Amino acid sequence: MEELDCEPAITWIPGVNSKKKQMCFDWGPGEMLLCETSFSKKVDTSEKVPSCPFIYIVRKDVDVYSQILRKLFNESHGIFIGLQRIEEELTGKSRKAQLVRVSKNYRSVIRACMEEMHQVAIAAKDPASGRQFSSQVSILSAMELIWNLCEILFIEVAPAGPLLLHLLDWVRLHVCEVDSLSADVLGSENPSKHESFWNLVTVLVLQGRLDEARQMLSKEADANPSCASMCRILGDLMRTMPILSPGNTQTLTELELKWQHWREECERHLQDSTFAASPRLEALCKIMLGDEATLLEHKELLSNWYHFLVTRLLYSNPTVKPIDLHFYAQSSLDMFLGGESSPEPLDNILMAAFEFDIHQVIKECSIALSNWWFVAHLTDLLDHCRLLQSHNLYFGSNMREFLLLEYASGLFAHHSLWQLGVDYFDYCPELGRVSLELHIERIPLNTEQKALKVLRICEQRQMTEQVRSICKILAMKAVRNNRLGSALSWSIRAKDAAFATLVSDRFLRDYCERGCFSDLDLIDNLGPAMMLSDRLTFLGKYREFHRLYGEKRFADAASLLLSLMTSQIAPRSFWMTLLTDALPLLEQKQVIFSSEQTYELMRCLEDLASGRPGCGELDAQRLQDDDIETTKVEMLRLALARNLARAIIREGSLEGS
Amino acid sequence: MFVARSIAADHKDLIHDVSFDFHGRRMATCSSDQSVKVWDKSESGDWHCTASWKTHSGSVWRVTWAHPEFGQVLASCSFDRTAAVWEEIVGESNDKLRGQSHWVKRTTLVDSRTSVTDVKFAPKHMGLMLATCSADGIVRIYEAPDVMNLSQWSLQHEISCKLSCSCISWNPSSSRAHSPMIAVGSDDSSPNAMAKVQIFEYNENTRKYAKAETLMTVTDPVHDIAFAPNLGRSFHILAIATKDVRIFTLKPVRKELTSSGGPTKFEIHIVAQFDNHNSQVWRVSWNITGTVLASSGDDGCVRLWKANYMDNWKCTGILKGNGSPVNGTSQLGNSNPSLSSNTPNLQNSLHGSSAGRKHS
């Protein structure tokens, strides 16, 4: 398959003069930064001030930011997920039916979007945006046209016979001026005298809507008795044209035979000049015989070559086989253009479809459309139809994934559509996970809600590194803004012991400075998370000590306090505070600390007092502190000694009771 | 692509570097006016300058953000032979109301004897570490062991490249299979200078960076260099900005074949070479998934390069200016109607050939 070499798209940056200056840039998660600069060392010093004073933000998928398309993205996302979950075991007819249904769902979503955009286009206040919306409508219409054809040829895989019926429906759906024309003519007083009457009849015949055409003719017969008989004859021909109707049991061969007969009859009428008196009626008869020259005379009514193709097939080869389509398609295109113009991208796409060259269809669509939505979803569907592999190109499945990755990446540039992107990545087996990891880290976490949403997505997929990183970022941000409670909970969620220790230290420092704890709720309800780091455990337990004291459960508080010191959980720097906390317990009326406990406390105190390491503070400060410290130590020694005495006495005398 | 926003830069001299933060909600610019400006994106999508301050006593060449796991930290490097690390301080409440923030200098790295041409933070899994390179040919790697105390940075490694260095790039791969790796480019123009691109790898045993490879095929001055983000590949991709754009793959040769303990040997292949700029290429940079490379050249254009699903690299977009006057408002440049094709002559042609259309 030849690589299409097309010129890369140019984006113009206003104000920058590429002839004189260059640009520096940087990539962002969804955008690019651009700015004028000058790289060459020989900078013209006279031009100190930059000539272009702007920094530019440049983005890729403009469509992502369109409000109306958002519904398209959302609804097609639902269809996509449903498709991925279709049971693999389903085979044959039921599977095909389901895939066709999916295809129709996609198309109806496109049509709904088209309709909405059409309304907006009409209601647009200024002509420029009205034009813009109209052009979007026509692009959506083209997309639906292409998708519909792909559905008929690749998914429905209509065989000869039904193929033509599908193609007729296809044309009727997309050349819809007929309905408004019909309304116009029929709504008038004298339909057959309406200036567009014959155009309408012709169009109806071109589209194979012979019943309606016949009704028109009867109106003409009524109004114009001189041609009543001709109209009747032509009407009869129309009525008797053999067509394959759904549910019809005749074989193709039978149909062919009947159709040949009917053709001969039409031919005979022409030979006998039955319609000679009315050139219009004669032209209609010629059309029904598939006369190309006559068909081409009505180019305006056909409006495009694929209409011409289908009409041609209807009246000259209604049992056309799919593999023969492309001959007719190519010749139809050539005849219609008549050498006066060259095929447009849409023509090439449709032609590739008629040639059953799926890859070419996808490639041409990728080039012609600036958004990956269409090719990504269509290719995915065709892949589910197992069509990409059957074309025996090794990159079949890779192409599906390539396009889905492109589409999903584009969604991540949007502040809310990124959530849809997650699911698309999930269904890309090769690079989906790693792509998701790279993208999801970059989502700005402006609100707690958004952060929790992102984290939930990562946790569901066991993306532990991303969870850790995101929590770390949030914890760091909280610490810098002095929101210690928040920082602590993020550290716990990140399972970051080191950071939890750091935050716990801050809490303890805060307590020392202010005499109370902040974020009590959090600390009180740490639960098993307390085990994350020693310092955190200490923080939790220390708070528990205060609680016990507050509830006057002195004995429990005392044991806890002691265990905090003896179990080495308390940092040495905090021992003094703990011992000072013990003072009120020591001075209670009743004896709280037992003698053994008191011995322990004494040991801790002496331990602390003897091994006082220099803290690197200024000498003067230390001396002063030492004074305070010495006083404290003395007080504690006294209190401990007194308690010891009372404890011994109590233990001695309570022996009996 | 389309221009979504234009922001009045307000620097008094040439801007040398622009840098997005990790989430794309803040950006920094640095200039020959010796200052750095930081811009913040508001909820509504508008950008405001929240800080502007003098950072050096010479032109500031590059500015770069640390990973947000380390907080709000910037590094800058300058012609004044220094690099500096800056941290944002959470300001007073009235500052916040005015929408201003303060950045304080945490450290100045003064070891270089010449202009410091590039500064880059190492991948976050290596801790808070950065590398600088200078015109004196030395790459210096610094580390802050305590991320809560950014005033303590120690010089961990000095790598002598023997040639004036212009750019460095850390390999972002965090896979345990790969040792830390840094690529250095040189713009030395003397004809004898051979090793314009050198790759150094950290050796766990010697605890030093040793030269692993020199890209011998690159003989012209190198202006920029960039490792691509690794999507789980076993090999590395390196882009080079020199007289053209070049993309190399480096496949590590299996360690059993080389003497263990030495640096990894690589199979080097060039997978793409583009001279579309038709002039010197000054910058190359990868997007966040490593699927698109952007390059900026002397022709005043920025070009985008992408590999299709068959691994063929092509130019998929060009950004350039035609010098037309700027009308000052945030304009949508040349937004094509949504969903339309990219190039003008394909634009409205999705209607297909219809009757009566004549073309020249």
CSV table of C-alpha atoms in Angstrom, one decimal, chain A residues 44 50 94 213 313 344-345 367 406 408 420 550 586 599:
chain,number,residue,atom,x,y,z
A,44,ASP,CA,21.1,42.2,16.2
A,50,PRO,CA,11.1,41.4,20.7
A,94,SER,CA,-26.5,-13.1,15.6
A,213,ALA,CA,-43.8,9.0,-9.2
A,313,LEU,CA,-27.4,0.1,-11.3
A,344,GLU,CA,-12.5,15.3,-4.3
A,345,PRO,CA,-11.4,13.6,-1.1
A,367,ILE,CA,-6.1,12.6,6.1
A,406,GLU,CA,-4.6,9.0,19.1
A,408,ALA,CA,-8.0,9.0,23.5
A,420,LEU,CA,-13.9,9.0,28.5
A,550,GLY,CA,-9.3,14.0,79.5
A,586,LEU,CA,2.3,12.2,89.7
A,599,TYR,CA,11.3,3.2,88.8
